């Protein structure tokens, strides 16, 4: 009985989220875009997350290189180190880590901000003044995360690869030029394009889940905390699910 | 019932699960009238005015505002109608990440076009703030204002769209007696200047005495009494007298 209830609640939630997504697209194509708010959100989401994303990427590149070296040395293949690092960073690690960081930082931020606007009736106030809060609050934020995540992810790629260079040069000298030549030789469009495309979906998932949880926050301070929290949990889970699907699709298309 | 009425609520029912809040509630509001709705805490006063602007869907009955059936409008028509009905939340619901100016301008973004805003927004903001006596706060944020000032800003924010009707949800609750009186007088002066009609929800008898032409008592989800303040005061009914003690 209790299990059935959880099951029904889950389906309810999926249904409500789907309606929310449909409403997003419906509002997106309505006239009168809120450009100012959109750029403000891009600034907040992109620029303010950059330091965290950058530092993490640098460390990931560095650590990945240092840890992979012994295995490659065992096979006498340490010359392949830049190629290996670049492929794993660009295809998987960098987009997913960036998305997870943003789910934590941006998703929770949006969930908490909209949640507190909901419980203090600010969203109702926008509603009763006939100003369509969905367009102003939701569409701008979701568009901003969708467009900023690929940018952040690409920056993370670049910084991570630089971290890889540092990792390679800790033991033995590799020239700057040679490192980057090996990196770019190893990468093909089949690595870069699918990983770029999936970051759009990561960004969309982070934005829409954060907004959904905040917009439908229940009354009270506790509700705000819960919105922020579940925004992170659900968005992180979705990121892995999208990643799994993306891998299957690239595999089927033979882009590996 | 009454062709003149600008709000006409008929046989309204609204429940939340087993909590039957409004049961066959009817009322009308005439142009330029200040109507007070009086009721105990939790009696459904806020639910009533939220139904009037369709913040909450109703279960049964009908609500006409400015001769339009609120339940039948699509979202764009609803937004048009809402621009003509001001709503003051009990919590004020000021946008706390914006300055006072941005709070007031926010409603214009949808109802005025860019050229109108460019020409008239500053003047409109200033006039609305002057009406509530707070022109000097234009660049402050809500966090810097006192409770009474926030209430005035919330009123200014609805005035900027020149509504025909203003709905006040407990405008004096939580304020000291002096500020309460000032807010009550402000409600009257706004009504005289703009010829608005209003519904004032309250259980503050002083506020009702100052502002209201007519009082409806909301008891057990129904309109229990409907008369002037003076007549209700003289009533022998115990349930009405409760409020005057
Ligand atoms: N969104 C809601 N969901 C469930 N119950 C609600 C909701 N809004 C109000 N209620 C219930 O309706 C009743 C009347 O509430 P309200 O209109 O806020 O009272 P008041 O007359 O003090 O303004 C209360 O019992 C409240 O718990
Ligand atoms: Mg109330």
Short mmCIF file of C-alpha atoms and ligand atoms in Angstrom, two decimals:
data_model
loop_
_atom_site.label_atom_id
_atom_site.label_comp_id
_atom_site.label_asym_id
_atom_site.label_seq_id
_atom_site.Cartn_x
_atom_site.Cartn_y
_atom_site.Cartn_z
CA UNK A 1 0.00 0.00 0.00
CA UNK A 2 2.69 2.41 1.06
CA UNK A 3 4.74 1.28 -1.88
CA UNK A 4 1.89 1.92 -4.25
CA UNK A 5 1.61 5.42 -2.87
CA UNK A 6 5.26 6.17 -3.53
CA UNK A 7 4.83 4.76 -7.01
CA UNK A 8 1.82 6.97 -7.67
CA UNK A 9 3.56 10.02 -6.21
CA UNK A 10 6.51 9.39 -8.49
CA UNK A 11 4.26 9.21 -11.56
CA UNK A 12 2.43 12.34 -10.42
CA UNK A 13 5.72 14.14 -10.16
CA UNK A 14 6.84 12.99 -13.59
CA UNK A 15 3.53 14.12 -15.07
CA UNK A 16 3.72 17.53 -13.41
CA UNK A 17 7.30 18.02 -14.53
CA UNK A 18 6.35 17.12 -18.08
CA UNK A 19 3.54 19.66 -18.04
CA UNK A 20 6.01 22.21 -16.70
CA UNK A 21 8.38 21.48 -19.60
CA UNK A 22 5.54 21.81 -22.12
CA UNK A 23 4.48 25.10 -20.54
CA UNK A 24 8.10 26.26 -20.81
CA UNK A 25 8.11 25.76 -24.59
CA UNK A 26 4.67 27.31 -24.88
CA UNK A 27 5.79 30.45 -23.02
CA UNK A 28 9.14 30.52 -24.81
CA UNK A 29 7.55 31.21 -28.17
CA UNK A 30 5.13 33.84 -26.86
CA UNK A 31 6.10 37.43 -27.76
CA UNK A 32 7.84 39.91 -25.45
CA UNK A 33 11.06 38.29 -24.38
CA UNK A 34 12.68 39.42 -21.14
CA UNK A 35 16.14 40.08 -22.54
CA UNK A 36 17.49 42.08 -19.61
CA UNK A 37 16.63 39.41 -17.11
CA UNK A 38 18.01 36.75 -19.46
CA UNK A 39 21.40 38.47 -19.71
CA UNK A 40 21.46 39.08 -15.97
CA UNK A 41 20.90 35.36 -15.42
CA UNK A 42 23.58 34.45 -17.98
CA UNK A 43 26.02 36.67 -16.14
CA UNK A 44 25.10 35.20 -12.78
CA UNK A 45 25.06 31.60 -13.97
CA UNK A 46 28.05 31.75 -16.32
CA UNK A 47 30.47 34.22 -14.86
CA UNK A 48 29.86 33.52 -11.20
CA UNK A 49 30.29 29.77 -11.64
CA UNK A 50 33.48 30.12 -13.64
CA UNK A 51 36.02 30.11 -10.75
CA UNK A 52 34.60 26.94 -9.24
CA UNK A 53 34.34 25.19 -12.59
CA UNK A 54 37.86 26.34 -13.55
CA UNK A 55 39.58 25.18 -10.38
CA UNK A 56 37.83 21.82 -10.49
CA UNK A 57 38.77 21.33 -14.14
CA UNK A 58 42.42 22.16 -13.50
CA UNK A 59 42.59 19.67 -10.66
CA UNK A 60 40.74 16.99 -12.62
CA UNK A 61 43.18 17.32 -15.54
CA UNK A 62 46.15 17.21 -13.25
CA UNK A 63 44.98 14.27 -11.17
CA UNK A 64 43.82 12.27 -14.17
CA UNK A 65 47.25 12.59 -15.80
CA UNK A 66 49.21 11.74 -12.68
CA UNK A 67 47.06 8.71 -11.95
CA UNK A 68 47.03 7.32 -15.49
CA UNK A 69 50.78 7.53 -15.96
CA UNK A 70 51.81 4.39 -13.99
CA UNK A 71 49.42 2.17 -15.94
CA UNK A 72 50.57 3.52 -19.28
CA UNK A 73 54.23 3.22 -18.24
CA UNK A 74 53.62 -0.44 -17.44
CA UNK A 75 52.70 -1.01 -21.07
CA UNK A 76 55.44 1.28 -22.31
CA UNK A 77 52.83 3.62 -23.67
CA UNK A 78 53.44 6.84 -21.79
CA UNK A 79 53.64 8.67 -25.10
CA UNK A 80 49.89 8.13 -25.34
CA UNK A 81 49.26 10.02 -22.11
CA UNK A 82 48.14 13.33 -23.70
CA UNK A 83 45.85 11.50 -26.08
CA UNK A 84 44.25 9.47 -23.33
CA UNK A 85 43.77 12.42 -21.04
CA UNK A 86 42.27 14.58 -23.75
CA UNK A 87 39.77 11.96 -24.89
CA UNK A 88 38.58 11.14 -21.38
CA UNK A 89 38.34 14.78 -20.40
CA UNK A 90 36.50 16.00 -23.46
CA UNK A 91 34.19 13.07 -23.91
CA UNK A 92 33.12 12.42 -20.40
CA UNK A 93 34.78 13.89 -17.37
CA UNK A 94 34.67 17.57 -18.14
CA UNK A 95 31.01 17.82 -19.23
CA UNK A 96 29.73 15.64 -16.43
CA UNK A 97 31.80 17.23 -13.66
CA UNK A 98 30.86 20.71 -14.88
CA UNK A 99 27.20 19.74 -14.97
CA UNK A 100 27.33 18.24 -11.49
CA UNK A 101 29.01 21.33 -10.09
CA UNK A 102 26.39 23.51 -11.73
CA UNK A 103 23.59 21.30 -10.46
CA UNK A 104 24.98 21.91 -6.98
CA UNK A 105 25.62 25.59 -7.34
CA UNK A 106 23.08 26.87 -9.85
CA UNK A 107 20.30 24.31 -9.43
CA UNK A 108 20.16 24.80 -5.68
CA UNK A 109 20.44 28.57 -6.10
CA UNK A 110 17.49 28.71 -8.47
CA UNK A 111 15.46 26.30 -6.32
CA UNK A 112 16.04 28.36 -3.19
CA UNK A 113 15.49 31.73 -4.86
CA UNK A 114 12.23 30.80 -6.55
CA UNK A 115 11.17 28.80 -3.50
CA UNK A 116 11.49 31.78 -1.22
CA UNK A 117 9.72 33.97 -3.75
CA UNK A 118 6.90 31.43 -3.76
CA UNK A 119 6.51 31.22 0.01
CA UNK A 120 6.67 35.00 0.49
CA UNK A 121 3.93 35.31 -2.16
CA UNK A 122 6.13 37.31 -4.53
CA UNK A 123 5.26 34.96 -7.39
CA UNK A 124 1.56 35.36 -6.56
CA UNK A 125 2.08 39.13 -6.54
CA UNK A 126 3.53 38.97 -10.07
CA UNK A 127 0.62 36.77 -11.06
CA UNK A 128 -2.09 39.11 -9.78
CA UNK A 129 -0.46 42.13 -11.38
CA UNK A 130 -0.87 40.29 -14.68
CA UNK A 131 2.85 40.23 -15.46
CA UNK A 132 3.28 36.53 -16.22
CA UNK A 133 5.98 35.39 -13.77
CA UNK A 134 6.56 32.23 -15.79
CA UNK A 135 8.01 34.18 -18.66
CA UNK A 136 10.06 36.48 -16.45
CA UNK A 137 11.35 33.97 -13.91
CA UNK A 138 11.34 30.54 -15.55
CA UNK A 139 11.96 31.06 -19.26
CA UNK A 140 14.94 33.36 -18.64
CA UNK A 141 16.60 31.05 -16.14
CA UNK A 142 16.14 27.87 -18.15
CA UNK A 143 17.42 29.55 -21.32
CA UNK A 144 20.41 30.90 -19.41
CA UNK A 145 21.41 27.53 -17.97
CA UNK A 146 20.86 25.81 -21.32
CA UNK A 147 23.15 28.23 -23.13
CA UNK A 148 25.73 28.74 -20.40
CA UNK A 149 26.45 25.11 -19.60
CA UNK A 150 28.07 24.39 -23.00
CA UNK A 151 30.20 27.51 -22.58
CA UNK A 152 31.29 26.50 -19.10
CA UNK A 153 31.91 22.96 -20.24
CA UNK A 154 34.15 24.12 -23.08
CA UNK A 155 36.12 26.35 -20.76
CA UNK A 156 36.40 23.42 -18.42
CA UNK A 157 37.78 21.33 -21.31
CA UNK A 158 40.46 23.91 -22.02
CA UNK A 159 41.44 24.37 -18.39
CA UNK A 160 41.38 20.60 -17.77
CA UNK A 161 43.69 20.01 -20.73
CA UNK A 162 46.01 22.66 -19.37
CA UNK A 163 45.95 20.78 -16.07
CA UNK A 164 46.86 17.69 -18.08
CA UNK A 165 49.86 19.51 -19.47
CA UNK A 166 51.00 20.39 -15.95
CA UNK A 167 50.55 16.75 -14.96
CA UNK A 168 52.59 15.52 -17.89
CA UNK A 169 55.39 17.98 -17.24
CA UNK A 170 55.77 17.11 -13.56
CA UNK A 171 57.61 13.94 -14.62
CA UNK A 172 59.82 14.48 -17.60
CA UNK A 173 59.71 17.29 -20.05
CA UNK A 174 57.14 17.48 -22.81
CA UNK A 175 57.17 20.53 -25.01
CA UNK A 176 54.07 22.73 -24.98
CA UNK A 177 53.77 22.40 -28.71
CA UNK A 178 54.11 18.63 -28.76
CA UNK A 179 51.53 18.23 -25.98
CA UNK A 180 48.87 20.19 -27.79
CA UNK A 181 49.65 18.51 -31.11
CA UNK A 182 49.09 15.13 -29.49
CA UNK A 183 45.92 16.35 -27.81
CA UNK A 184 44.39 17.63 -31.02
CA UNK A 185 45.46 14.62 -33.02
CA UNK A 186 43.68 12.41 -30.56
CA UNK A 187 40.43 14.36 -30.68
CA UNK A 188 37.99 14.02 -33.54
CA UNK A 189 34.65 15.67 -34.21
CA UNK A 190 33.06 12.46 -33.05
CA UNK A 191 34.45 13.25 -29.60
CA UNK A 192 33.73 16.94 -29.45
CA UNK A 193 30.32 17.37 -31.04
CA UNK A 194 28.32 14.74 -29.10
CA UNK A 195 29.81 15.96 -25.85
CA UNK A 196 28.92 19.53 -26.76
CA UNK A 197 25.36 18.55 -27.60
CA UNK A 198 24.80 16.73 -24.37
CA UNK A 199 25.87 19.76 -22.34
CA UNK A 200 22.87 21.65 -23.74
CA UNK A 201 20.67 18.93 -22.31
CA UNK A 202 22.53 19.02 -19.00
CA UNK A 203 21.96 22.76 -18.80
CA UNK A 204 18.30 22.40 -19.66
CA UNK A 205 17.85 19.72 -17.01
CA UNK A 206 19.54 21.83 -14.33
CA UNK A 207 17.46 24.89 -15.16
CA UNK A 208 14.10 23.21 -15.55
CA UNK A 209 14.43 21.08 -12.41
CA UNK A 210 15.64 24.01 -10.29
CA UNK A 211 12.77 26.15 -11.57
CA UNK A 212 10.17 23.42 -11.19
CA UNK A 213 11.15 22.67 -7.61
CA UNK A 214 11.29 26.33 -6.65
CA UNK A 215 8.11 27.34 -8.47
CA UNK A 216 6.16 24.55 -6.80
CA UNK A 217 7.72 25.01 -3.40
CA UNK A 218 5.40 24.23 -0.52
CA UNK A 219 4.65 26.82 2.11
CA UNK A 220 7.12 27.61 4.87
CA UNK A 221 10.85 27.91 5.29
CA UNK A 222 11.17 24.15 5.33
CA UNK A 223 9.68 24.05 1.83
CA UNK A 224 12.43 26.34 0.53
CA UNK A 225 15.14 24.06 1.89
CA UNK A 226 13.44 21.05 0.43
CA UNK A 227 13.14 22.70 -2.98
CA UNK A 228 16.83 23.56 -3.08
CA UNK A 229 17.78 20.11 -1.92
CA UNK A 230 15.60 18.10 -4.27
CA UNK A 231 16.58 20.36 -7.17
CA UNK A 232 20.18 19.19 -6.72
CA UNK A 233 19.32 15.54 -6.19
CA UNK A 234 16.96 15.23 -9.15
CA UNK A 235 19.14 17.29 -11.50
CA UNK A 236 22.24 15.22 -10.65
CA UNK A 237 20.37 12.01 -11.28
CA UNK A 238 19.03 13.34 -14.57
CA UNK A 239 22.54 14.32 -15.66
CA UNK A 240 23.67 10.71 -15.35
CA UNK A 241 20.58 9.44 -17.13
CA UNK A 242 21.09 11.89 -19.99
CA UNK A 243 24.74 10.88 -20.12
CA UNK A 244 23.80 7.24 -20.38
CA UNK A 245 21.36 7.94 -23.19
CA UNK A 246 23.88 10.16 -24.98
CA UNK A 247 26.50 7.41 -24.87
CA UNK A 248 24.06 4.91 -26.34
CA UNK A 249 23.12 7.26 -29.13
CA UNK A 250 26.70 8.13 -30.08
CA UNK A 251 27.47 4.43 -29.99
CA UNK A 252 24.59 3.58 -32.29
CA UNK A 253 25.56 6.34 -34.67
CA UNK A 254 29.07 4.90 -34.79
CA UNK A 255 30.73 8.08 -33.60
CA UNK A 256 33.09 6.28 -31.27
CA UNK B 1 -28.92 40.32 -9.12
CA UNK B 2 -27.40 43.76 -9.48
CA UNK B 3 -26.38 45.07 -12.89
CA UNK B 4 -24.29 47.83 -11.39
CA UNK B 5 -22.08 45.51 -9.36
CA UNK B 6 -18.42 45.44 -10.39
CA UNK B 7 -17.76 42.32 -8.34
CA UNK B 8 -20.53 39.76 -8.19
CA UNK B 9 -19.83 36.55 -6.29
CA UNK B 10 -22.62 33.99 -6.47
CA UNK B 11 -23.00 30.81 -4.44
CA UNK B 12 -19.28 30.28 -4.07
CA UNK B 13 -18.02 26.96 -2.69
CA UNK B 14 -14.35 26.29 -1.96
CA UNK B 15 -12.86 23.38 -0.04
CA UNK B 16 -9.38 22.06 0.63
CA UNK B 17 -9.90 18.33 1.08
CA UNK B 18 -12.28 17.97 4.01
CA UNK B 19 -11.83 21.59 5.03
CA UNK B 20 -14.94 23.28 3.62
CA UNK B 21 -13.88 26.90 3.77
CA UNK B 22 -16.54 28.73 1.75
CA UNK B 23 -20.04 27.28 1.59
CA UNK B 24 -22.54 29.14 -0.53
CA UNK B 25 -20.98 32.57 -0.15
CA UNK B 26 -22.48 35.44 -2.15
CA UNK B 27 -21.66 39.14 -2.22
CA UNK B 28 -21.57 42.16 -4.52
CA UNK B 29 -19.42 45.25 -4.67
CA UNK B 30 -20.76 48.49 -6.12
CA UNK B 31 -18.61 51.11 -7.92
CA UNK B 32 -16.74 53.48 -5.59
CA UNK B 33 -17.76 51.44 -2.57
CA UNK B 34 -15.47 50.47 0.31
CA UNK B 35 -16.64 47.10 1.55
CA UNK B 36 -15.15 45.46 4.62
CA UNK B 37 -15.17 41.69 5.00
CA UNK B 38 -14.93 40.73 8.62
CA UNK B 39 -14.28 37.27 9.93
CA UNK B 40 -12.26 35.27 12.39
CA UNK B 41 -8.78 34.11 11.55
CA UNK B 42 -9.01 31.05 9.32
CA UNK B 43 -12.59 31.77 8.25
CA UNK B 44 -11.59 31.99 4.58
CA UNK B 45 -11.27 35.72 3.96
CA UNK B 46 -7.98 35.43 2.10
CA UNK B 47 -9.32 32.45 0.18
CA UNK B 48 -12.27 34.58 -0.93
CA UNK B 49 -10.21 37.39 -2.46
CA UNK B 50 -7.75 34.90 -3.96
CA UNK B 51 -10.70 33.26 -5.72
CA UNK B 52 -11.80 36.68 -6.98
CA UNK B 53 -8.49 37.16 -8.85
CA UNK B 54 -8.28 33.42 -9.66
CA UNK B 55 -5.15 32.81 -7.65
CA UNK B 56 -7.19 29.86 -6.38
CA UNK B 57 -9.66 27.94 -8.54
CA UNK B 58 -13.19 27.77 -7.18
CA UNK B 59 -15.17 24.56 -6.73
CA UNK B 60 -18.67 25.78 -7.48
CA UNK B 61 -20.49 29.05 -8.11
CA UNK B 62 -19.49 32.00 -10.25
CA UNK B 63 -17.50 35.19 -9.87
CA UNK B 64 -17.88 38.19 -12.14
CA UNK B 65 -15.35 40.99 -11.93
CA UNK B 66 -15.93 44.14 -13.98
CA UNK B 67 -18.70 42.22 -15.80
CA UNK B 68 -16.41 39.39 -16.88
CA UNK B 69 -16.74 35.81 -15.74
CA UNK B 70 -13.37 35.20 -14.07
CA UNK B 71 -13.50 31.44 -14.52
CA UNK B 72 -14.08 31.63 -18.27
CA UNK B 73 -11.15 33.88 -19.26
CA UNK B 74 -8.05 32.57 -21.00
CA UNK B 75 -4.67 33.50 -19.52
CA UNK B 76 -4.14 36.64 -21.60
CA UNK B 77 -7.62 37.95 -20.86
CA UNK B 78 -7.06 37.13 -17.21
CA UNK B 79 -3.85 39.19 -17.19
CA UNK B 80 -5.76 42.13 -18.72
CA UNK B 81 -8.38 41.88 -16.02
CA UNK B 82 -5.83 41.50 -13.24
CA UNK B 83 -4.18 44.73 -14.30
CA UNK B 84 -7.45 46.48 -13.43
CA UNK B 85 -7.67 44.86 -10.00
CA UNK B 86 -5.06 45.79 -7.39
CA UNK B 87 -4.22 43.22 -4.73
CA UNK B 88 -2.45 43.97 -1.46
CA UNK B 89 -1.06 40.88 0.22
CA UNK B 90 -1.09 40.63 3.97
CA UNK B 91 2.66 39.97 3.77
CA UNK B 92 3.04 42.84 1.22
CA UNK B 93 4.98 40.45 -1.06
CA UNK B 94 7.39 43.16 -2.21
CA UNK B 95 10.04 41.86 -4.61
CA UNK B 96 12.94 41.85 -2.19
CA UNK B 97 15.71 41.63 -4.78
CA UNK B 98 14.54 44.87 -6.42
CA UNK B 99 14.57 48.51 -5.41
CA UNK B 100 11.35 50.38 -4.73
CA UNK B 101 11.48 51.88 -8.22
CA UNK B 102 11.89 48.44 -9.82
CA UNK B 103 9.07 47.08 -7.68
CA UNK B 104 6.74 49.73 -9.07
CA UNK B 105 7.97 49.52 -12.64
CA UNK B 106 7.64 45.77 -12.69
CA UNK B 107 3.89 45.82 -13.33
CA UNK B 108 4.39 48.19 -16.26
CA UNK B 109 6.62 45.77 -18.19
CA UNK B 110 3.64 43.83 -19.41
CA UNK B 111 0.91 46.43 -19.61
CA UNK B 112 2.81 49.31 -21.18
CA UNK B 113 4.90 49.06 -24.33
CA UNK B 114 8.56 50.11 -24.44
CA UNK B 115 7.83 53.59 -25.78
CA UNK B 116 5.22 54.26 -23.11
CA UNK B 117 7.59 53.08 -20.43
CA UNK B 118 10.38 55.26 -21.69
CA UNK B 119 8.17 58.32 -21.75
CA UNK B 120 6.03 57.81 -18.70
CA UNK B 121 7.51 55.30 -16.24
CA UNK B 122 9.52 57.73 -14.12
CA UNK B 123 6.62 60.12 -13.74
CA UNK B 124 4.20 57.30 -12.95
CA UNK B 125 6.50 55.88 -10.28
CA UNK B 126 6.93 59.28 -8.72
CA UNK B 127 3.23 60.00 -8.71
CA UNK B 128 2.34 56.66 -7.13
CA UNK B 129 5.00 57.13 -4.46
CA UNK B 130 3.85 60.68 -3.79
CA UNK B 131 0.29 59.40 -3.32
CA UNK B 132 1.50 57.24 -0.46
CA UNK B 133 3.89 59.91 0.86
CA UNK B 134 7.12 58.02 0.21
CA UNK B 135 8.72 59.70 -2.81
CA UNK B 136 12.11 59.77 -1.05
CA UNK B 137 12.38 55.97 -0.82
CA UNK B 138 12.55 55.43 -4.57
CA UNK B 139 16.09 53.99 -4.55
CA UNK B 140 15.82 52.00 -1.33
CA UNK B 141 15.30 48.26 -1.10
CA UNK B 142 12.37 46.71 0.79
CA UNK B 143 14.73 45.46 3.52
CA UNK B 144 15.51 49.07 4.48
CA UNK B 145 11.85 49.99 5.06
CA UNK B 146 9.67 49.73 8.16
CA UNK B 147 6.46 47.67 8.22
CA UNK B 148 4.20 50.66 7.61
CA UNK B 149 6.39 51.91 4.77
CA UNK B 150 6.32 48.50 3.09
CA UNK B 151 2.54 48.51 3.25
CA UNK B 152 2.53 51.93 1.56
CA UNK B 153 4.95 50.76 -1.13
CA UNK B 154 2.77 47.73 -1.76
CA UNK B 155 -0.18 50.10 -2.21
CA UNK B 156 1.83 52.32 -4.54
CA UNK B 157 2.73 49.26 -6.58
CA UNK B 158 -0.92 48.51 -7.23
CA UNK B 159 -1.81 52.19 -7.80
CA UNK B 160 0.64 52.57 -10.66
CA UNK B 161 -1.66 50.57 -12.96
CA UNK B 162 -4.66 52.76 -11.96
CA UNK B 163 -6.87 49.84 -10.92
CA UNK B 164 -10.65 50.20 -10.71
CA UNK B 165 -10.80 47.84 -7.76
CA UNK B 166 -8.32 47.28 -4.91
CA UNK B 167 -8.43 44.23 -2.65
CA UNK B 168 -6.75 44.70 0.73
CA UNK B 169 -5.83 41.61 2.76
CA UNK B 170 -5.62 42.70 6.40
CA UNK B 171 -3.91 46.03 5.65
CA UNK B 172 -3.40 46.99 9.31
CA UNK B 173 -2.60 43.64 10.90
CA UNK B 174 0.79 43.66 12.59
CA UNK B 175 1.12 47.45 12.61
CA UNK B 176 1.09 49.70 15.67
CA UNK B 177 -2.14 51.66 16.34
CA UNK B 178 -0.81 54.96 15.00
CA UNK B 179 0.49 53.46 11.77
CA UNK B 180 -2.75 51.48 11.46
CA UNK B 181 -4.73 54.68 11.58
CA UNK B 182 -2.47 56.30 8.97
CA UNK B 183 -2.91 53.33 6.65
CA UNK B 184 -6.67 53.40 7.12
CA UNK B 185 -6.76 57.10 6.26
CA UNK B 186 -4.55 56.45 3.26
CA UNK B 187 -7.04 53.85 2.01
CA UNK B 188 -9.80 56.45 2.23
CA UNK B 189 -7.80 59.17 0.49
CA UNK B 190 -6.79 56.82 -2.33
CA UNK B 191 -10.41 55.89 -2.79
CA UNK B 192 -11.44 59.53 -2.97
CA UNK B 193 -8.67 60.49 -5.38
CA UNK B 194 -9.05 57.61 -7.85
CA UNK B 195 -12.70 56.70 -7.25
CA UNK B 196 -11.71 53.05 -6.81
CA UNK B 197 -13.89 50.46 -5.19
CA UNK B 198 -12.31 48.23 -2.59
CA UNK B 199 -12.75 45.13 -0.51
CA UNK B 200 -10.96 45.46 2.79
CA UNK B 201 -10.42 42.30 4.76
CA UNK B 202 -9.86 42.99 8.39
CA UNK B 203 -10.68 42.26 11.97
CA UNK B 204 -9.42 45.65 13.09
CA UNK B 205 -12.64 47.48 14.05
CA UNK B 206 -10.97 50.90 13.99
CA UNK B 207 -9.80 50.34 10.43
CA UNK B 208 -13.26 49.17 9.39
CA UNK B 209 -14.88 52.14 11.10
CA UNK B 210 -12.64 54.59 9.23
CA UNK B 211 -12.68 52.95 5.81
CA UNK B 212 -15.85 50.96 5.22
CA UNK B 213 -19.23 52.02 3.83
CA UNK B 214 -20.59 48.54 4.37
CA UNK B 215 -19.53 45.41 6.25
CA UNK B 216 -20.00 41.73 5.42
CA UNK B 217 -19.45 39.20 8.17
CA UNK B 218 -18.01 35.92 6.95
CA UNK B 219 -19.06 33.22 9.40
CA UNK B 220 -19.22 29.47 8.68
CA UNK B 221 -18.32 30.04 5.06
CA UNK B 222 -21.38 32.24 4.43
CA UNK B 223 -22.18 35.91 4.38
CA UNK B 224 -23.71 35.98 7.85
CA UNK B 225 -24.50 39.69 8.03
CA UNK B 226 -24.40 42.52 5.53
CA UNK B 227 -24.94 46.04 6.83
CA UNK B 228 -23.28 49.31 7.81
CA UNK B 229 -20.80 49.45 10.65
CA UNK B 230 -23.17 51.50 12.80
CA UNK B 231 -26.10 49.11 12.36
CA UNK B 232 -24.00 46.03 13.09
CA UNK B 233 -22.73 47.68 16.21
CA UNK B 234 -26.31 48.01 17.47
CA UNK B 235 -27.17 44.41 16.57
CA UNK B 236 -28.30 42.10 19.33
CA UNK B 237 -26.89 38.98 17.66
CA UNK B 238 -24.23 37.42 19.89
CA UNK B 239 -22.08 36.22 17.00
CA UNK B 240 -21.92 39.76 15.62
CA UNK B 241 -21.32 41.36 19.00
CA UNK B 242 -18.28 39.08 19.52
CA UNK B 243 -16.34 41.22 17.08
CA UNK B 244 -17.05 44.46 18.89
CA UNK B 245 -15.85 43.33 22.33
N1 LIG C 1 -3.57 26.82 -0.41
C1 LIG C 1 -4.24 26.23 0.61
N2 LIG C 1 -4.21 24.88 0.74
C2 LIG C 1 -4.90 24.28 1.74
N3 LIG C 1 -5.62 24.92 2.66
C3 LIG C 1 -5.68 26.27 2.59
C4 LIG C 1 -4.99 26.99 1.56
N4 LIG C 1 -5.24 28.30 1.73
C5 LIG C 1 -6.02 28.40 2.82
N5 LIG C 1 -6.29 27.18 3.34
C6 LIG C 1 -7.17 26.91 4.49
O1 LIG C 1 -8.34 27.66 4.32
C7 LIG C 1 -8.77 28.19 5.57
C8 LIG C 1 -8.99 29.69 5.45
O2 LIG C 1 -7.77 30.32 5.22
P1 LIG C 1 -7.62 31.87 5.02
O3 LIG C 1 -8.56 32.33 3.97
O4 LIG C 1 -6.19 32.16 4.81
O5 LIG C 1 -8.09 32.47 6.42
P2 LIG C 1 -8.22 34.00 6.84
O6 LIG C 1 -9.68 34.25 6.97
O7 LIG C 1 -7.52 34.12 8.16
O8 LIG C 1 -7.57 34.82 5.78
C9 LIG C 1 -7.72 27.82 6.59
O9 LIG C 1 -8.23 26.73 7.34
C10 LIG C 1 -6.54 27.40 5.77
O10 LIG C 1 -5.86 26.36 6.41
MG1 LIG C 2 -5.82 35.81 5.70
#
